[in-house]
């Protein structure tokens, strides 16, 4: 004899298993697309390649090339001879709309 509590636990366990498997498969497809990304060199041909792409956007690419720091390269305190740079970030602010029902932006 199976109790209703056991059926609820079994059903919720199956639902969570299905949900997590779905999320896992979706992320696995994204990882596969990133690993199959074409490798491009940073050179004079790159702007022409981007402008020729659909929507002037390349979905997944790996850029290879030499990066020069704007001021000075960052040096690691823990590994001698290891240098790095910080990527310039672009912040795009979306237009805010007042929601009179929730009284918030």
Backbone as CSV, one residue per row, in Angstrom:
resi,resn,N_x,N_y,N_z,CA_x,CA_y,CA_z,C_x,C_y,C_z
1,UNK,0.833,-1.199,0.000,0.000,0.000,0.000,0.877,1.261,0.000
2,UNK,0.561,2.169,-0.909,1.298,3.420,-1.046,0.450,4.545,-0.466
3,UNK,1.065,5.336,0.391,0.333,6.432,1.024,0.358,7.667,0.124
4,UNK,-0.596,8.575,0.306,-0.605,9.801,-0.490,0.659,10.644,-0.284
5,UNK,1.216,10.632,0.885,2.453,11.385,1.150,3.607,10.852,0.318
6,UNK,3.684,9.521,0.188,4.738,8.928,-0.625,4.551,9.277,-2.094
7,UNK,3.304,9.318,-2.553,3.039,9.688,-3.945,3.420,11.147,-4.216
8,UNK,3.140,12.010,-3.253,3.506,13.419,-3.396,5.026,13.570,-3.445
9,UNK,5.722,12.855,-2.572,7.187,12.919,-2.567,7.759,12.369,-3.874
10,UNK,7.205,11.255,-4.362,7.682,10.676,-5.614,7.423,11.626,-6.788
11,UNK,6.238,12.221,-6.831,5.911,13.147,-7.910,6.782,14.378,-7.901
12,UNK,6.997,14.952,-6.725,7.844,16.142,-6.652,9.290,15.799,-6.983
13,UNK,9.748,14.628,-6.586,11.106,14.203,-6.919,11.273,14.048,-8.426
14,UNK,10.287,13.450,-9.077,10.347,13.301,-10.527,10.280,14.661,-11.225
15,UNK,9.464,15.563,-10.710,9.359,16.898,-11.311,10.680,17.654,-11.189
16,UNK,11.301,17.621,-10.019,12.581,18.290,-9.848,13.673,17.650,-10.692
17,UNK,13.660,16.328,-10.788,14.642,15.644,-11.628,14.491,16.073,-13.080
18,UNK,13.271,16.131,-13.567,13.034,16.567,-14.942,13.457,18.005,-15.161
19,UNK,13.159,18.881,-14.221,13.538,20.287,-14.332,15.050,20.446,-14.371
20,UNK,15.758,19.775,-13.463,17.219,19.903,-13.425,17.864,19.277,-14.651
21,UNK,17.309,18.194,-15.171,17.850,17.597,-16.380,17.657,18.539,-17.570
22,UNK,16.503,19.182,-17.650,16.243,20.150,-18.711,17.234,21.298,-18.650
23,UNK,17.479,21.851,-17.452,18.434,22.944,-17.293,19.850,22.501,-17.637
24,UNK,20.202,21.271,-17.249,21.518,20.739,-17.558,21.713,20.617,-19.063
25,UNK,20.740,20.085,-19.768,20.859,19.909,-21.218,20.944,21.260,-21.930
26,UNK,20.193,22.241,-21.472,20.225,23.564,-22.074,21.601,24.204,-21.909
27,UNK,22.166,24.116,-20.723,23.499,24.671,-20.480,24.567,23.874,-21.228
28,UNK,24.390,22.581,-21.383,25.352,21.766,-22.122,25.389,22.178,-23.592
29,UNK,24.245,22.531,-24.163,24.218,23.007,-25.553,24.963,24.330,-25.692
30,UNK,24.805,25.217,-24.723,25.501,26.501,-24.764,27.014,26.280,-24.664
31,UNK,27.431,25.397,-23.783,28.859,25.110,-23.627,29.418,24.514,-24.913
32,UNK,28.665,23.630,-25.556,29.120,23.036,-26.822,29.272,24.106,-27.893
33,UNK,28.346,25.058,-27.955,28.457,26.141,-28.937,29.670,27.017,-28.667
34,UNK,29.969,27.267,-27.400,31.131,28.086,-27.057,32.419,27.352,-27.415
35,UNK,32.476,26.046,-27.170,33.681,25.287,-27.490,33.902,25.176,-28.992
36,UNK,32.843,25.233,-29.780,32.957,25.158,-31.228,33.104,26.541,-31.871
37,UNK,33.265,27.568,-31.061,33.348,28.943,-31.580,34.583,29.098,-32.452
38,UNK,34.441,29.827,-33.561,35.611,30.057,-34.404,36.609,30.978,-33.718
39,UNK,37.895,30.737,-33.975,38.953,31.555,-33.394,39.391,32.578,-34.431
40,UNK,39.293,33.842,-34.067,39.649,34.936,-34.963,40.823,35.706,-34.394
41,UNK,41.640,36.251,-35.272,42.769,37.078,-34.865,42.338,38.549,-34.821
42,UNK,42.870,39.286,-33.881,42.618,40.722,-33.801,43.561,41.390,-34.796
43,UNK,42.996,41.820,-35.921,43.788,42.483,-36.952,42.895,43.462,-37.701
44,UNK,43.371,43.960,-38.821,42.629,44.962,-39.585,41.401,44.387,-40.276
45,UNK,41.328,43.078,-40.456,40.186,42.454,-41.130,38.988,42.242,-40.208
46,UNK,39.182,42.357,-38.909,38.102,42.080,-37.953,36.917,43.037,-38.096
47,UNK,37.087,44.354,-38.212,35.914,45.233,-38.376,35.106,44.913,-39.637
48,UNK,35.774,44.559,-40.727,35.059,44.207,-41.955,34.278,42.915,-41.768
49,UNK,34.843,41.973,-41.021,34.152,40.706,-40.765,32.911,40.919,-39.906
50,UNK,33.016,41.781,-38.912,31.872,42.060,-38.040,30.782,42.796,-38.801
51,UNK,31.148,43.760,-39.622,30.131,44.517,-40.350,29.456,43.660,-41.419
52,UNK,30.118,42.605,-41.903,29.524,41.729,-42.907,28.611,40.675,-42.280
53,UNK,28.682,40.472,-40.962,27.868,39.448,-40.294,26.423,39.926,-40.173
54,UNK,25.523,38.974,-39.962,24.105,39.290,-39.781,23.910,40.127,-38.525
55,UNK,23.283,41.277,-38.678,23.014,42.141,-37.534,24.267,42.777,-36.960
56,UNK,25.355,42.754,-37.710,26.641,43.295,-37.258,27.041,42.747,-35.905
57,UNK,26.828,41.423,-35.725,27.113,40.773,-34.457,27.578,39.348,-34.721
58,UNK,28.635,38.928,-34.045,29.108,37.549,-34.111,28.698,36.869,-32.814
59,UNK,27.880,35.812,-32.865,27.327,35.244,-31.629,28.373,34.708,-30.661
60,UNK,29.222,33.794,-31.098,30.272,33.249,-30.239,31.552,33.180,-31.047
61,UNK,32.561,33.926,-30.642,33.877,33.856,-31.262,34.928,33.946,-30.157
62,UNK,36.091,33.396,-30.443,37.229,33.519,-29.545,38.242,34.421,-30.234
63,UNK,38.544,35.546,-29.625,39.494,36.495,-30.197,40.877,36.210,-29.648
64,UNK,41.835,36.129,-30.558,43.217,35.900,-30.172,44.055,37.065,-30.659
65,UNK,44.947,37.538,-29.823,45.807,38.634,-30.223,46.482,39.246,-29.014
66,UNK,47.263,40.254,-29.278,48.002,40.938,-28.222,47.159,42.091,-27.699
67,UNK,47.071,42.193,-26.393,46.311,43.246,-25.739,47.303,44.202,-25.094
68,UNK,47.122,45.474,-25.355,47.987,46.489,-24.751,47.201,47.240,-23.681
69,UNK,47.806,47.456,-22.522,47.102,48.177,-21.454,46.996,49.660,-21.787
70,UNK,45.941,50.296,-21.283,45.747,51.725,-21.518,46.790,52.541,-20.754
71,UNK,47.057,52.196,-19.515,48.050,52.926,-18.717,49.204,51.992,-18.351
72,UNK,48.972,51.107,-17.408,50.005,50.171,-16.984,49.355,48.810,-16.746
73,UNK,50.089,47.769,-17.039,49.563,46.419,-16.835,49.511,46.106,-15.344
74,UNK,48.540,45.286,-14.955,48.429,44.849,-13.571,49.399,43.694,-13.345
75,UNK,50.086,43.719,-12.229,51.001,42.630,-11.908,50.449,41.851,-10.733
76,UNK,50.682,40.547,-10.763,50.183,39.671,-9.710,51.101,39.736,-8.499
77,UNK,50.489,39.748,-7.327,51.258,39.725,-6.092,51.671,38.302,-5.736
78,UNK,51.014,37.310,-6.351,51.226,35.923,-5.964,52.074,35.146,-6.956
79,UNK,52.089,35.552,-8.241,52.849,34.841,-9.263,53.760,35.835,-9.973
80,UNK,55.045,35.615,-9.857,56.015,36.528,-10.455,55.956,36.429,-11.977
81,UNK,55.950,37.555,-12.631,55.958,37.579,-14.090,54.579,37.450,-14.718
82,UNK,53.530,37.430,-13.922,52.169,37.324,-14.450,51.552,38.715,-14.514
83,UNK,51.144,39.119,-15.719,50.576,40.445,-15.936,49.187,40.300,-16.530
84,UNK,48.340,41.310,-16.326,46.990,41.277,-16.866,46.465,42.678,-17.111
85,UNK,45.327,42.738,-17.773,44.645,43.999,-18.038,43.183,43.846,-17.664
86,UNK,42.489,44.957,-17.515,41.063,44.961,-17.216,40.311,45.354,-18.469
87,UNK,39.284,44.593,-18.766,38.454,44.896,-19.927,37.626,46.139,-19.636
88,UNK,37.515,47.023,-20.623,36.701,48.221,-20.460,35.233,47.813,-20.502
89,UNK,34.497,48.220,-19.501,33.091,47.862,-19.404,32.222,48.995,-19.924
90,UNK,31.151,48.644,-20.578,30.196,49.618,-21.083,28.888,49.409,-20.337
91,UNK,28.418,50.431,-19.689,27.171,50.359,-18.942,26.089,51.052,-19.751
92,UNK,25.041,50.309,-20.076,23.939,50.866,-20.839,22.724,50.919,-19.913
93,UNK,22.227,52.119,-19.691,21.086,52.291,-18.803,19.809,52.264,-19.633
94,UNK,18.889,51.410,-19.222,17.625,51.310,-19.926,16.668,52.392,-19.425
95,UNK,15.748,52.770,-20.264,14.786,53.804,-19.911,13.866,53.287,-18.806
96,UNK,13.665,54.094,-17.810,12.787,53.728,-16.705,11.375,54.220,-16.980
97,UNK,10.412,53.402,-16.647,9.004,53.760,-16.824,8.330,53.641,-15.471
98,UNK,7.583,54.668,-15.099,6.878,54.684,-13.821,5.676,53.750,-13.885
99,UNK,5.613,52.828,-12.927,4.487,51.923,-12.809,3.589,52.484,-11.721
100,UNK,2.449,53.051,-12.124,1.579,53.705,-11.143,0.883,52.693,-10.237
101,UNK,0.689,51.466,-10.726,0.034,50.449,-9.914,0.950,50.017,-8.749
102,UNK,2.203,49.751,-9.057,3.147,49.317,-8.026,3.867,50.490,-7.374
103,UNK,3.675,51.695,-7.942,4.319,52.902,-7.473,5.840,52.741,-7.389
104,UNK,6.410,52.299,-8.503,7.857,52.140,-8.587,8.305,52.381,-10.017
105,UNK,9.589,52.545,-10.222,10.160,52.736,-11.537,10.452,51.416,-12.159
